[in-house]
mmCIF file of C-alpha atoms and ligand atoms in Angstrom:
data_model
loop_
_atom_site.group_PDB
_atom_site.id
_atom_site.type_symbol
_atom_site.label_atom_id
_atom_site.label_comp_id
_atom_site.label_asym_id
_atom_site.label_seq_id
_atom_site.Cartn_x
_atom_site.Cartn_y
_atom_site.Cartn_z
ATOM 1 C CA UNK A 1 137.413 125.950 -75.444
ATOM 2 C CA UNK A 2 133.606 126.887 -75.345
ATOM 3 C CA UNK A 3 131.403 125.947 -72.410
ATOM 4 C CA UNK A 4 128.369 124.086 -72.135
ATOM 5 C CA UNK A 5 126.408 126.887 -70.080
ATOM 6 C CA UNK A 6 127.028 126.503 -66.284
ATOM 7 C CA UNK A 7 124.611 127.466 -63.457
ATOM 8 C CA UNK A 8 126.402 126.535 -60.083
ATOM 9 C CA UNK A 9 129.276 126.918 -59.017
ATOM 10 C CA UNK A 10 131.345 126.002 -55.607
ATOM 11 C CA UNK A 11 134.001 127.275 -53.408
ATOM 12 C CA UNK A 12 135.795 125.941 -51.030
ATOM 13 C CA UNK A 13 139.017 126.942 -48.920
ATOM 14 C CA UNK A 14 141.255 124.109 -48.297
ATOM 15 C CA UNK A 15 144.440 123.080 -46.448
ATOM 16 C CA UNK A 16 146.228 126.261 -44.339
ATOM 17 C CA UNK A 17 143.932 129.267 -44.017
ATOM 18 C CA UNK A 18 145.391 132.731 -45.314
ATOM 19 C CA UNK A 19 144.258 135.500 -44.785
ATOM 20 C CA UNK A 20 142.430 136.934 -48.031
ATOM 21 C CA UNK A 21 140.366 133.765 -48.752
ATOM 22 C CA UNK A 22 137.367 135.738 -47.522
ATOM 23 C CA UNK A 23 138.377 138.327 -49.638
ATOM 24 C CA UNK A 24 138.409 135.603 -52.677
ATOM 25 C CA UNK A 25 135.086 133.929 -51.319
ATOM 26 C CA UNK A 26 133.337 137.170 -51.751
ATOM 27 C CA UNK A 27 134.712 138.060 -55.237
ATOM 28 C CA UNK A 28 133.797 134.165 -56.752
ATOM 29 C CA UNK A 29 130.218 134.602 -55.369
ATOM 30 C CA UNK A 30 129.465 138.151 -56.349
ATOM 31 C CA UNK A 31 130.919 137.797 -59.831
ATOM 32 C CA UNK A 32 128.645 134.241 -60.090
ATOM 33 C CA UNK A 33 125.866 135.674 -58.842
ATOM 34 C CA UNK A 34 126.101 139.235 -61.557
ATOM 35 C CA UNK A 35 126.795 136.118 -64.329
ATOM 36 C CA UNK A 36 123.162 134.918 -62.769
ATOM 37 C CA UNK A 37 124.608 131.656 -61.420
ATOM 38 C CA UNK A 38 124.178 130.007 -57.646
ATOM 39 C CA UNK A 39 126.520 129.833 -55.928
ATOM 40 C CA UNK A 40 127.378 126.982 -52.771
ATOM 41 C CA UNK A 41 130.239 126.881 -50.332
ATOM 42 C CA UNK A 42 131.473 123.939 -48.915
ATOM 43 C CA UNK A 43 132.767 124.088 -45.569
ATOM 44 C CA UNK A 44 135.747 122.710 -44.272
ATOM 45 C CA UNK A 45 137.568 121.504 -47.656
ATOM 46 C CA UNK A 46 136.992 118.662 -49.381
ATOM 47 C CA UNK A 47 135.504 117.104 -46.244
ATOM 48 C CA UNK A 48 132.629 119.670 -46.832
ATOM 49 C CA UNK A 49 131.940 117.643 -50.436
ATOM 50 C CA UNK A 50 132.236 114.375 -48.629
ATOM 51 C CA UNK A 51 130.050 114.898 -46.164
ATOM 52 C CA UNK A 52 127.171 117.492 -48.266
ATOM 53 C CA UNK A 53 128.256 120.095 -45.876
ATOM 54 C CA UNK A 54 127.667 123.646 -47.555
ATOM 55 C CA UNK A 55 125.820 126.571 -47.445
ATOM 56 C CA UNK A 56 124.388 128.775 -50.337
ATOM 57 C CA UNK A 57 125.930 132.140 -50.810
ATOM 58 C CA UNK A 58 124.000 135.347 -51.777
ATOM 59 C CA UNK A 59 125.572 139.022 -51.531
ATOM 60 C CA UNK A 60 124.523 139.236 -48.307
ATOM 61 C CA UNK A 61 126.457 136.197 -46.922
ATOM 62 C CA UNK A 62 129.702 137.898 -48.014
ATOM 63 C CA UNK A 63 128.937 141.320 -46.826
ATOM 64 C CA UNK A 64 131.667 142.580 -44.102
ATOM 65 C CA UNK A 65 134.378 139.905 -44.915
ATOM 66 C CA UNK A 66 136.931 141.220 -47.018
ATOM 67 C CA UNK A 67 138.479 142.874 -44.343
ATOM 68 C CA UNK A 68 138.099 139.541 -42.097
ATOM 69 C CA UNK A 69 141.424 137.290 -41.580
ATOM 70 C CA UNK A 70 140.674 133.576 -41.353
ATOM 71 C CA UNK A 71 137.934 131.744 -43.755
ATOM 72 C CA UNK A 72 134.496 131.956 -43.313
ATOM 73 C CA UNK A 73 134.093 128.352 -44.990
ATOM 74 C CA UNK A 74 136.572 127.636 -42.499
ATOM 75 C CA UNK A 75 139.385 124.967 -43.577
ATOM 76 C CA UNK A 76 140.867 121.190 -43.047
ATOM 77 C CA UNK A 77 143.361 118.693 -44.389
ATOM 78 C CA UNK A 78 140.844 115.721 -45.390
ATOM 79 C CA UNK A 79 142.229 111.900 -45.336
ATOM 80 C CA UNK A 80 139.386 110.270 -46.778
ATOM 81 C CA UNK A 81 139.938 112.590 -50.201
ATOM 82 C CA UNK A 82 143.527 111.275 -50.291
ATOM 83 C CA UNK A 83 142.028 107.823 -51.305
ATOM 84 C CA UNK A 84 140.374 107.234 -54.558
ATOM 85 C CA UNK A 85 137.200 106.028 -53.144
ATOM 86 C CA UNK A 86 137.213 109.339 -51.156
ATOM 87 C CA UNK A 87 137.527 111.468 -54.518
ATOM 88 C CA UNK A 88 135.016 109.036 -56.338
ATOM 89 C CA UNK A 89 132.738 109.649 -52.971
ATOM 90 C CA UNK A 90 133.204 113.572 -53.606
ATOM 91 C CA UNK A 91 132.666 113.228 -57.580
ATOM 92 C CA UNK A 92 129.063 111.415 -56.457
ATOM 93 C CA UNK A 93 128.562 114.336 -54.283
ATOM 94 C CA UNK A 94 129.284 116.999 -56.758
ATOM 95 C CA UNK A 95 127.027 115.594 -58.932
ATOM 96 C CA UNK A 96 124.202 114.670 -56.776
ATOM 97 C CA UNK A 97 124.353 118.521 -55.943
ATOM 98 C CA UNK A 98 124.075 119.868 -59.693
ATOM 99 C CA UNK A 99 127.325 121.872 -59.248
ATOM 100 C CA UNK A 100 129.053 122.717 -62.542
ATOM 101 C CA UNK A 101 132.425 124.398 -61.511
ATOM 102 C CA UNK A 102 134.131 123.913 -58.079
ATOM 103 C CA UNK A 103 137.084 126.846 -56.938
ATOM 104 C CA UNK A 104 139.270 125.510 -54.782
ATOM 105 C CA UNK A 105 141.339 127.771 -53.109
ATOM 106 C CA UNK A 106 144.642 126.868 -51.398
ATOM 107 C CA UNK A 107 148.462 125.262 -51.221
ATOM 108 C CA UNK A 108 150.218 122.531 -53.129
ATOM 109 C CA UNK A 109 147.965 120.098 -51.772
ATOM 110 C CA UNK A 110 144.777 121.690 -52.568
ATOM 111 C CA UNK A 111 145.582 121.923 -55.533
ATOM 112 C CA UNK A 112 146.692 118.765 -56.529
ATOM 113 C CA UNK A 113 143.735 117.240 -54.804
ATOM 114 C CA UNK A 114 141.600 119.398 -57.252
ATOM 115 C CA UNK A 115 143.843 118.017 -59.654
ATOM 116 C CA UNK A 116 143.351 114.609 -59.394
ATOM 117 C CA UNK A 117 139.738 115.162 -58.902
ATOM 118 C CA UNK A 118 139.716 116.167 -62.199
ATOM 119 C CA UNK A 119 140.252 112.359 -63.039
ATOM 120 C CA UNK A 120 136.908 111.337 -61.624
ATOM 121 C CA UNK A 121 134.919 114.387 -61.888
ATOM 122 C CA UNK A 122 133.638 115.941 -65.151
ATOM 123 C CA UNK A 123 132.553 119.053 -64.390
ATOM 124 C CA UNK A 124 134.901 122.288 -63.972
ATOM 125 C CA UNK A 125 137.855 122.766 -61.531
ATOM 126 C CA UNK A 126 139.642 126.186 -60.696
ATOM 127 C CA UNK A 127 142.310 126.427 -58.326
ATOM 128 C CA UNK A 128 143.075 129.939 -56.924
ATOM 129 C CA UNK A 129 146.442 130.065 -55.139
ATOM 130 C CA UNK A 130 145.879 130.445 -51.181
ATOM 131 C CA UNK A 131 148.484 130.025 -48.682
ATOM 132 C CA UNK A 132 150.883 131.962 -46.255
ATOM 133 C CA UNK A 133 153.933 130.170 -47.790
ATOM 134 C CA UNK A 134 153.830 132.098 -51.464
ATOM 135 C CA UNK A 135 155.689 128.504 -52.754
ATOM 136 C CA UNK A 136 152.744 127.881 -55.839
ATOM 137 C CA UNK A 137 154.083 127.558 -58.964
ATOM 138 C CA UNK A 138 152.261 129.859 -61.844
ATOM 139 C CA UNK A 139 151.553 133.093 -59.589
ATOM 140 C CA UNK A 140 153.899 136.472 -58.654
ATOM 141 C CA UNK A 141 152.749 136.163 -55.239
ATOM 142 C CA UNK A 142 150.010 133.011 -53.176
ATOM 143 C CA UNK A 143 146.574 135.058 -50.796
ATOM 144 C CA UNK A 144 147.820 135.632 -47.637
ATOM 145 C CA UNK A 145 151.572 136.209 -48.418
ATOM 146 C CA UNK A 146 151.653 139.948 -48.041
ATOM 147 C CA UNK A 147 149.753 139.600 -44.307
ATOM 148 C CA UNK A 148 151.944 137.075 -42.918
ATOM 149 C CA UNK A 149 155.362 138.978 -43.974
ATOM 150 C CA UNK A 150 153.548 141.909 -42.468
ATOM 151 C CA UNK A 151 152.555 140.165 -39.234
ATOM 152 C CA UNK A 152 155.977 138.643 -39.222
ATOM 153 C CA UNK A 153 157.999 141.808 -39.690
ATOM 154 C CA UNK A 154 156.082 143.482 -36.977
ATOM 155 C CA UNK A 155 157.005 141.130 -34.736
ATOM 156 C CA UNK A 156 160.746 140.797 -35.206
ATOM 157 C CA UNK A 157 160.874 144.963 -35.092
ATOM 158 C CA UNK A 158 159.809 144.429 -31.843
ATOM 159 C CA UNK A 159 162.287 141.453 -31.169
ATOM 160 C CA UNK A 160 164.942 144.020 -31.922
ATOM 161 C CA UNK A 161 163.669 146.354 -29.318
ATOM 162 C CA UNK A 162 164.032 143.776 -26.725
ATOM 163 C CA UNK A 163 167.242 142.639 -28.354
ATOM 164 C CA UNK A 164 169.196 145.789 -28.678
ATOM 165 C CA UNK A 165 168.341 146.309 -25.039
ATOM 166 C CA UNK A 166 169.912 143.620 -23.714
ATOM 167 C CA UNK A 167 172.348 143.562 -26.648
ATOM 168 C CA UNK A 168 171.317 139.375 -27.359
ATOM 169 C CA UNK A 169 171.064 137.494 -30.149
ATOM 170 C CA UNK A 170 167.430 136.111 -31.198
ATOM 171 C CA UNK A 171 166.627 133.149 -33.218
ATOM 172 C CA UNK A 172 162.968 133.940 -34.734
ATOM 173 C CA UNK A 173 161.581 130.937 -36.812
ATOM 174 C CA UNK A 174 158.870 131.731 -39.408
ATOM 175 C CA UNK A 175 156.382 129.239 -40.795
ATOM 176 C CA UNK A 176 156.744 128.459 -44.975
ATOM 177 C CA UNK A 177 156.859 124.508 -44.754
ATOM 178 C CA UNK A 178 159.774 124.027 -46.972
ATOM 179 C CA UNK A 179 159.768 127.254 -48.475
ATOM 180 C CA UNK A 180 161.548 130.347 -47.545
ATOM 181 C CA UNK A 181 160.159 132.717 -49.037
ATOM 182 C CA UNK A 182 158.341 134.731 -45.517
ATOM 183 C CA UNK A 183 161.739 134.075 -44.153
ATOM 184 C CA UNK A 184 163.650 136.094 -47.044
ATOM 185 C CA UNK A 185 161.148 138.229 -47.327
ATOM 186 C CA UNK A 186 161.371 139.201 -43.571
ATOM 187 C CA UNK A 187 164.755 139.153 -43.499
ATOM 188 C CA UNK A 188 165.151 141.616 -45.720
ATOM 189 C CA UNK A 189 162.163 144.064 -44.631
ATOM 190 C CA UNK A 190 163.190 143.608 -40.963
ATOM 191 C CA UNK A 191 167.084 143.989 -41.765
ATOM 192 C CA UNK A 192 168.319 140.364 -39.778
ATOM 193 C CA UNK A 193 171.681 140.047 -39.888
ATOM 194 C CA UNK A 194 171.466 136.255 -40.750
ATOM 195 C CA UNK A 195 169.083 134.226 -42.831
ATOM 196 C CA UNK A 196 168.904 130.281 -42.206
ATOM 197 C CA UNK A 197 166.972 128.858 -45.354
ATOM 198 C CA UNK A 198 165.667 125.467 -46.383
ATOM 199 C CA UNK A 199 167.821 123.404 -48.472
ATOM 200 C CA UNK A 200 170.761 125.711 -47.777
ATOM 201 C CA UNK A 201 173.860 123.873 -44.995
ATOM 202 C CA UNK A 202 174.089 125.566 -42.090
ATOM 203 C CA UNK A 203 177.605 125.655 -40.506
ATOM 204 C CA UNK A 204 176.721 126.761 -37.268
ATOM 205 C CA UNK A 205 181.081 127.541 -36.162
ATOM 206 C CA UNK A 206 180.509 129.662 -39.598
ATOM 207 C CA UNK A 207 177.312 131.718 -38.034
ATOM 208 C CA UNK A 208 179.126 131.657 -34.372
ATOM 209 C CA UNK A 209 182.375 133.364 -36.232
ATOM 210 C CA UNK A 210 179.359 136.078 -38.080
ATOM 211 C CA UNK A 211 178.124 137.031 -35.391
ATOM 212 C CA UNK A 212 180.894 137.453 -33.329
ATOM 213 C CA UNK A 213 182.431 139.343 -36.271
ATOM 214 C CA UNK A 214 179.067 141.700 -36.471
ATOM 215 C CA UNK A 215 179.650 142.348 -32.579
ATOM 216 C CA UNK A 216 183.228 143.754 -33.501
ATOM 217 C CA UNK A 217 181.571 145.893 -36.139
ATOM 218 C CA UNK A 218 179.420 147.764 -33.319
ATOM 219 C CA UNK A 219 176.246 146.090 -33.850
ATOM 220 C CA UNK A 220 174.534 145.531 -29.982
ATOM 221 C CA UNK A 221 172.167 142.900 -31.211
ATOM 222 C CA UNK A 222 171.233 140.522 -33.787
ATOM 223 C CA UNK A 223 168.587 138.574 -35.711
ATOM 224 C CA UNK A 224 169.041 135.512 -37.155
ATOM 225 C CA UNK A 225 165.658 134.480 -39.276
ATOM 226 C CA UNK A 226 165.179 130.693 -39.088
ATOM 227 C CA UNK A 227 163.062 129.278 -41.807
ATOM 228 C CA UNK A 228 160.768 126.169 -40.208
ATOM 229 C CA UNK A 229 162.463 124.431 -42.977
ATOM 230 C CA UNK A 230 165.531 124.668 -42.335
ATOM 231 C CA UNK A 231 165.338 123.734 -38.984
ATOM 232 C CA UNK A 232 162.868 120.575 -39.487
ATOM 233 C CA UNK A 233 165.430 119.376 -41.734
ATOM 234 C CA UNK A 234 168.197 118.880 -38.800
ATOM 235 C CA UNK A 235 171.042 121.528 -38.900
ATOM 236 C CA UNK A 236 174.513 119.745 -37.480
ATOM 237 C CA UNK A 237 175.427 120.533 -33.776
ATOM 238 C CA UNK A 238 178.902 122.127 -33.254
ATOM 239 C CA UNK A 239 180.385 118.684 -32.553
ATOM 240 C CA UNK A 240 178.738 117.486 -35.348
ATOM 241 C CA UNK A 241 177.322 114.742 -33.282
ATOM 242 C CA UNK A 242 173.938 115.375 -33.531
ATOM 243 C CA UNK A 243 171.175 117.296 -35.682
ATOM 244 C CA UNK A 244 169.745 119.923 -34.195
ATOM 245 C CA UNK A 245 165.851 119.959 -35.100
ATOM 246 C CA UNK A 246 164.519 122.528 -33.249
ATOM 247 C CA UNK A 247 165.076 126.755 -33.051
ATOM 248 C CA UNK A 248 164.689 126.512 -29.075
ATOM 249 C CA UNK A 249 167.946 124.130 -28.876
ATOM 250 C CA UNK A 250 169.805 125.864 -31.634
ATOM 251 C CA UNK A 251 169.644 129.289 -29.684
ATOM 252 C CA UNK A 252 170.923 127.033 -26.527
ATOM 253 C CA UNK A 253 173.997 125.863 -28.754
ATOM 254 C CA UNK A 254 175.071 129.479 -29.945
ATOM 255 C CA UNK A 255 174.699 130.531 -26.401
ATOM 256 C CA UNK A 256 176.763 127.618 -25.128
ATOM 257 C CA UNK A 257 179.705 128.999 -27.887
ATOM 258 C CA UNK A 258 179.400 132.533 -27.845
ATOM 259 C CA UNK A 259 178.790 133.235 -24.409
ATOM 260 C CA UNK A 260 176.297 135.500 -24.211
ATOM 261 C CA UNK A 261 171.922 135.659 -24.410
ATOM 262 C CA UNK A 262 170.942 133.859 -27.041
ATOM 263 C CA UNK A 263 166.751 133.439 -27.718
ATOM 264 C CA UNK A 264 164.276 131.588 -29.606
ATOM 265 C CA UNK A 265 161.177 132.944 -31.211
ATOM 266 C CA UNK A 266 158.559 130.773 -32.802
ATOM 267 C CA UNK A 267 156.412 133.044 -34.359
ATOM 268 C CA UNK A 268 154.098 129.723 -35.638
ATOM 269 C CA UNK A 269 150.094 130.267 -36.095
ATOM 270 C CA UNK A 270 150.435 134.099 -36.003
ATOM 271 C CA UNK A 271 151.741 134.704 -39.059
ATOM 272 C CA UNK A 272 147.801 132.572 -40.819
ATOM 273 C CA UNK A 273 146.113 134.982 -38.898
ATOM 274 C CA UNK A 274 145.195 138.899 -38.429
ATOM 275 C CA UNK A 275 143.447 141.411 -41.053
ATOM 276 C CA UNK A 276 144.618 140.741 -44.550
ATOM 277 C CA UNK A 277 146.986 143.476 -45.952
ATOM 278 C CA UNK A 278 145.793 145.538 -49.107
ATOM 279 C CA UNK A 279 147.843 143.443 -51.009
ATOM 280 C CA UNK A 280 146.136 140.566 -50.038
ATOM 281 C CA UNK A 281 142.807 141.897 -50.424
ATOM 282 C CA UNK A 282 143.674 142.916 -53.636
ATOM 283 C CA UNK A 283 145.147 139.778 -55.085
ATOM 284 C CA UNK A 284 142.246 138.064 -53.885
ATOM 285 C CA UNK A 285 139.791 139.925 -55.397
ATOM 286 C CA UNK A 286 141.211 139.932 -58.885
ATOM 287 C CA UNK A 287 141.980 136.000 -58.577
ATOM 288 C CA UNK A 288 138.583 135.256 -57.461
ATOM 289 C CA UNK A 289 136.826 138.169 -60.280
ATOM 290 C CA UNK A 290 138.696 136.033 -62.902
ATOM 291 C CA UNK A 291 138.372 132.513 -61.810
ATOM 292 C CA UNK A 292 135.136 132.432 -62.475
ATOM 293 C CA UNK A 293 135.335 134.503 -66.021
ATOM 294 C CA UNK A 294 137.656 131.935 -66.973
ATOM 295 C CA UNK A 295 134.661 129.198 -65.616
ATOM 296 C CA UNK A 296 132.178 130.454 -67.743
ATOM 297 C CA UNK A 297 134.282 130.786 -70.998
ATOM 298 C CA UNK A 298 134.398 126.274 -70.002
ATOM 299 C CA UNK A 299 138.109 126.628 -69.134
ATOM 300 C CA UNK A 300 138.816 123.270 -66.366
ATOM 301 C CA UNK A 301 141.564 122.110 -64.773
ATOM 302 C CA UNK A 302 144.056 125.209 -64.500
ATOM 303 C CA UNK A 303 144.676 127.748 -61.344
ATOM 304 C CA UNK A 304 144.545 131.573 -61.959
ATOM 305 C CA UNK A 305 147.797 133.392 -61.295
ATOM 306 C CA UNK A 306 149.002 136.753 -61.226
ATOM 307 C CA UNK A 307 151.904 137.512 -63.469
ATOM 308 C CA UNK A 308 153.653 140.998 -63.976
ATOM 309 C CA UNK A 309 149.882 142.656 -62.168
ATOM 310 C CA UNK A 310 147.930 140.611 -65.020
ATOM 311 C CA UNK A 311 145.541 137.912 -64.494
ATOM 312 C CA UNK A 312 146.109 133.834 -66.301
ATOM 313 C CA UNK A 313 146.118 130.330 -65.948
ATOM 314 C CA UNK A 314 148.674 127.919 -65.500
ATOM 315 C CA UNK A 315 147.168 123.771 -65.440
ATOM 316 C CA UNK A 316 146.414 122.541 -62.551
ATOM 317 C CA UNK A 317 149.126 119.826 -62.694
ATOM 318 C CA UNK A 318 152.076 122.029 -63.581
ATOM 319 C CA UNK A 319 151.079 124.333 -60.271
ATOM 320 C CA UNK A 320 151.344 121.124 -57.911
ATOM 321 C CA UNK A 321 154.291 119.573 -59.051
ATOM 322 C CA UNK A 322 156.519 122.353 -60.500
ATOM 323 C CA UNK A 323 158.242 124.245 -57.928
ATOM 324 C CA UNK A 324 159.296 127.802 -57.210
ATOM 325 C CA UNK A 325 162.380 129.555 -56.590
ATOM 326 C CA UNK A 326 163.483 132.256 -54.343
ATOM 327 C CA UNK A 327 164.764 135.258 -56.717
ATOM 328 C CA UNK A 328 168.210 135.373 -56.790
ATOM 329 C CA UNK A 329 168.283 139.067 -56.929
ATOM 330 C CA UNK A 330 166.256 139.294 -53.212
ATOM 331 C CA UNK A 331 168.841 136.783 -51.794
ATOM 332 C CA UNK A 332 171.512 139.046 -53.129
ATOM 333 C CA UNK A 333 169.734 142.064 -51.612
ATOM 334 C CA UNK A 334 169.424 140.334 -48.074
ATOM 335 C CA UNK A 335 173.411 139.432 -48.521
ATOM 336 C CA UNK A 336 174.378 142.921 -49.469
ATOM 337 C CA UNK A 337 172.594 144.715 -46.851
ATOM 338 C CA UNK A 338 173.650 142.501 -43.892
HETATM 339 O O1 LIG B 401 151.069 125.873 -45.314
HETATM 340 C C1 LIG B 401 150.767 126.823 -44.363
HETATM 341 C C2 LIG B 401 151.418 126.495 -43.040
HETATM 342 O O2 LIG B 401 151.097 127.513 -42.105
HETATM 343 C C3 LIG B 401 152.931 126.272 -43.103
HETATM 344 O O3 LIG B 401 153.657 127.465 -43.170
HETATM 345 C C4 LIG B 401 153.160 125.469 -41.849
HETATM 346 O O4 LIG B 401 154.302 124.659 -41.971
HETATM 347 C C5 LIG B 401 151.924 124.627 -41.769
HETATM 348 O O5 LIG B 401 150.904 125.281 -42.531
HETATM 349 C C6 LIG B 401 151.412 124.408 -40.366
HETATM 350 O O6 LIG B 401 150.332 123.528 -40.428
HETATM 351 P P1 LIG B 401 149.365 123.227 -39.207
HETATM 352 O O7 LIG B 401 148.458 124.390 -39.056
HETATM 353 O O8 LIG B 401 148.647 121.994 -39.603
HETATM 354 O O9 LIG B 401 150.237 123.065 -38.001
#
């Protein structure tokens, strides 16, 4: 498809920050402003276009981010956009403001907000994959993954300091919505001894019995990873007379059975925050350098992905609604190595 030229472009970050957005911000506005374009960031989502809220970008306004956690734009969940009239309202806007192309980075819902902007809107929409979770269909890996496993694993290697000293068992829940892919991840670079997963049952006599059996083998203590997900969803109580929906009361259960210490650790609004990792930055950079190469050749209404270390486009609609796996091989990996 060949483009009518364009000469501004957005950006926005929307939904959960991650850290590497900045790292994408600056990459969409220095490769728009080499093409010669102008570049405008809206702040605070989609409730920047609703309300005209924006800034203009030059090199200097992303000097000394890349390294920067957080978003600069900063970020929000907008309930006006969620209504037609909202996305007409932000269609006016984008309009009234000249722009040609909008990038909108962020999750699932970002992205299928761009998408059904699309509807009403007729200039250009990007989506660049941004969020902690890594659960976007059409990428190898979401901006901000890579940090949050880091920040994650950092903290449960020291959980297992404080565990093997006092030879307990800890409970750490990691953020991932329903996802669980920071929770396998972690799991594996961290070495838990038990992984508690979204969409998986959870017998919790059957992890009572594991642990007591990985006790007999020697070990002093042990993690058991607790995807958010798995625990929102309600996990059965031993009497299976209630759902437990909460990691803090599910470490009080075990306790009650096995005996001995038994803690919870939320990790929670850590794991969105902190220095991106090189990963990250990298990701970022090479999403946001081709997002806009794909603009000006007048692609709309796809999100850039990285497959195999290369750069391409998925559509906008199949990124929101398809869904994403965990790879079978990892889960076997985190099994084996128990
Ligand atoms: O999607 C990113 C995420 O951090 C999820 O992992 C988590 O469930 C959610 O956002 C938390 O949202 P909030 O910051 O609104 O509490």
């Amino acid at each position: 498809m060949s483009s009518p030229a364009i000469r501004r472009i957005a950006v926005m970050t929307s939904g959960g920050d991650a850290p590497g957005m900045n790292a994408a911000i600056r990459a969409i506005t220095r490769t728009a402003l080499g093409h010669g374009l102008e570049v405008l960031g809206f702040y605070r989502g989609y409730e920047g276009i609703l309300n005209r809220d924006y800034t203009m970008l030059d090199y200097g306004s992303v000097s000394n981010i890349v390294q920067r956690g957080g978003t600069i734009l900063r970020s929000a969940r907008s309930r006006e956009f969620r209504t037609e009239a909202g996305r007409r309202k932000a269609a006016g806007n984008l309009e009234a403001l000249d722009v040609d192309a909008l990038m909108v980075i962020g999750g699932d819902g970002s992205l299928h907000g761009a998408s059904l902007l699309g509807r009403v809107w007729e200039g250009q929409i990007i989506g660049l994959p941004g969020t902690i979770d890594n659960d976007v269909y059409g990428t190898d890996h979401t901006i901000g993954y890579f940090t949050a496993l880091d920040t994650a694993m950092d903290a449960i290697d020291k959980v297992r300091d404080t565990a093997e000293a006092f030879e307990r068992i800890f409970l750490v829940e990691v953020m991932g919505r329903q996802a669980g892919f920071i929770a396998l991840g972690v799991a594996i670079a961290g070495g838990a001894e038990f992984l508690l997963l979204p969409d998986e049952p959870v017998d919790l006599g059957d992890l009572a019995d594991g642990i007591l059996e990985s006790r007999r083998r020697g070990k002093l203590s042990c993690l058991v990873i607790v995807a958010e997900g798995a625990v929102e969803a309600g996990i059965p109580s031993l009497d299976g007379r209630s759902r437990i929906r909460d990691t803090a009361t599910l470490a009080k259960e075990l306790e009650g059975r096995l005996g001995f210490g038994c803690r919870a650790v939320i990790l929670g609004h850590i794991q969105r925050g902190g220095r991106p990792a090189a990963p990250d930055r990298i990701l970022a950079s090479t999403l946001g350098t081709y997002a806009v190469e794909v603009a000006l050749e007048g692609v709309t209404g796809v999100m850039v992905g990285m497959h195999a270390h290369k750069p391409g486009t998925v559509s906008l609609d199949e990124a929101w609604s398809s869904s994403r796996s965990l790879d079978d091989y990892e889960l076997k990996v985190q099994r084996t190595l128990l």
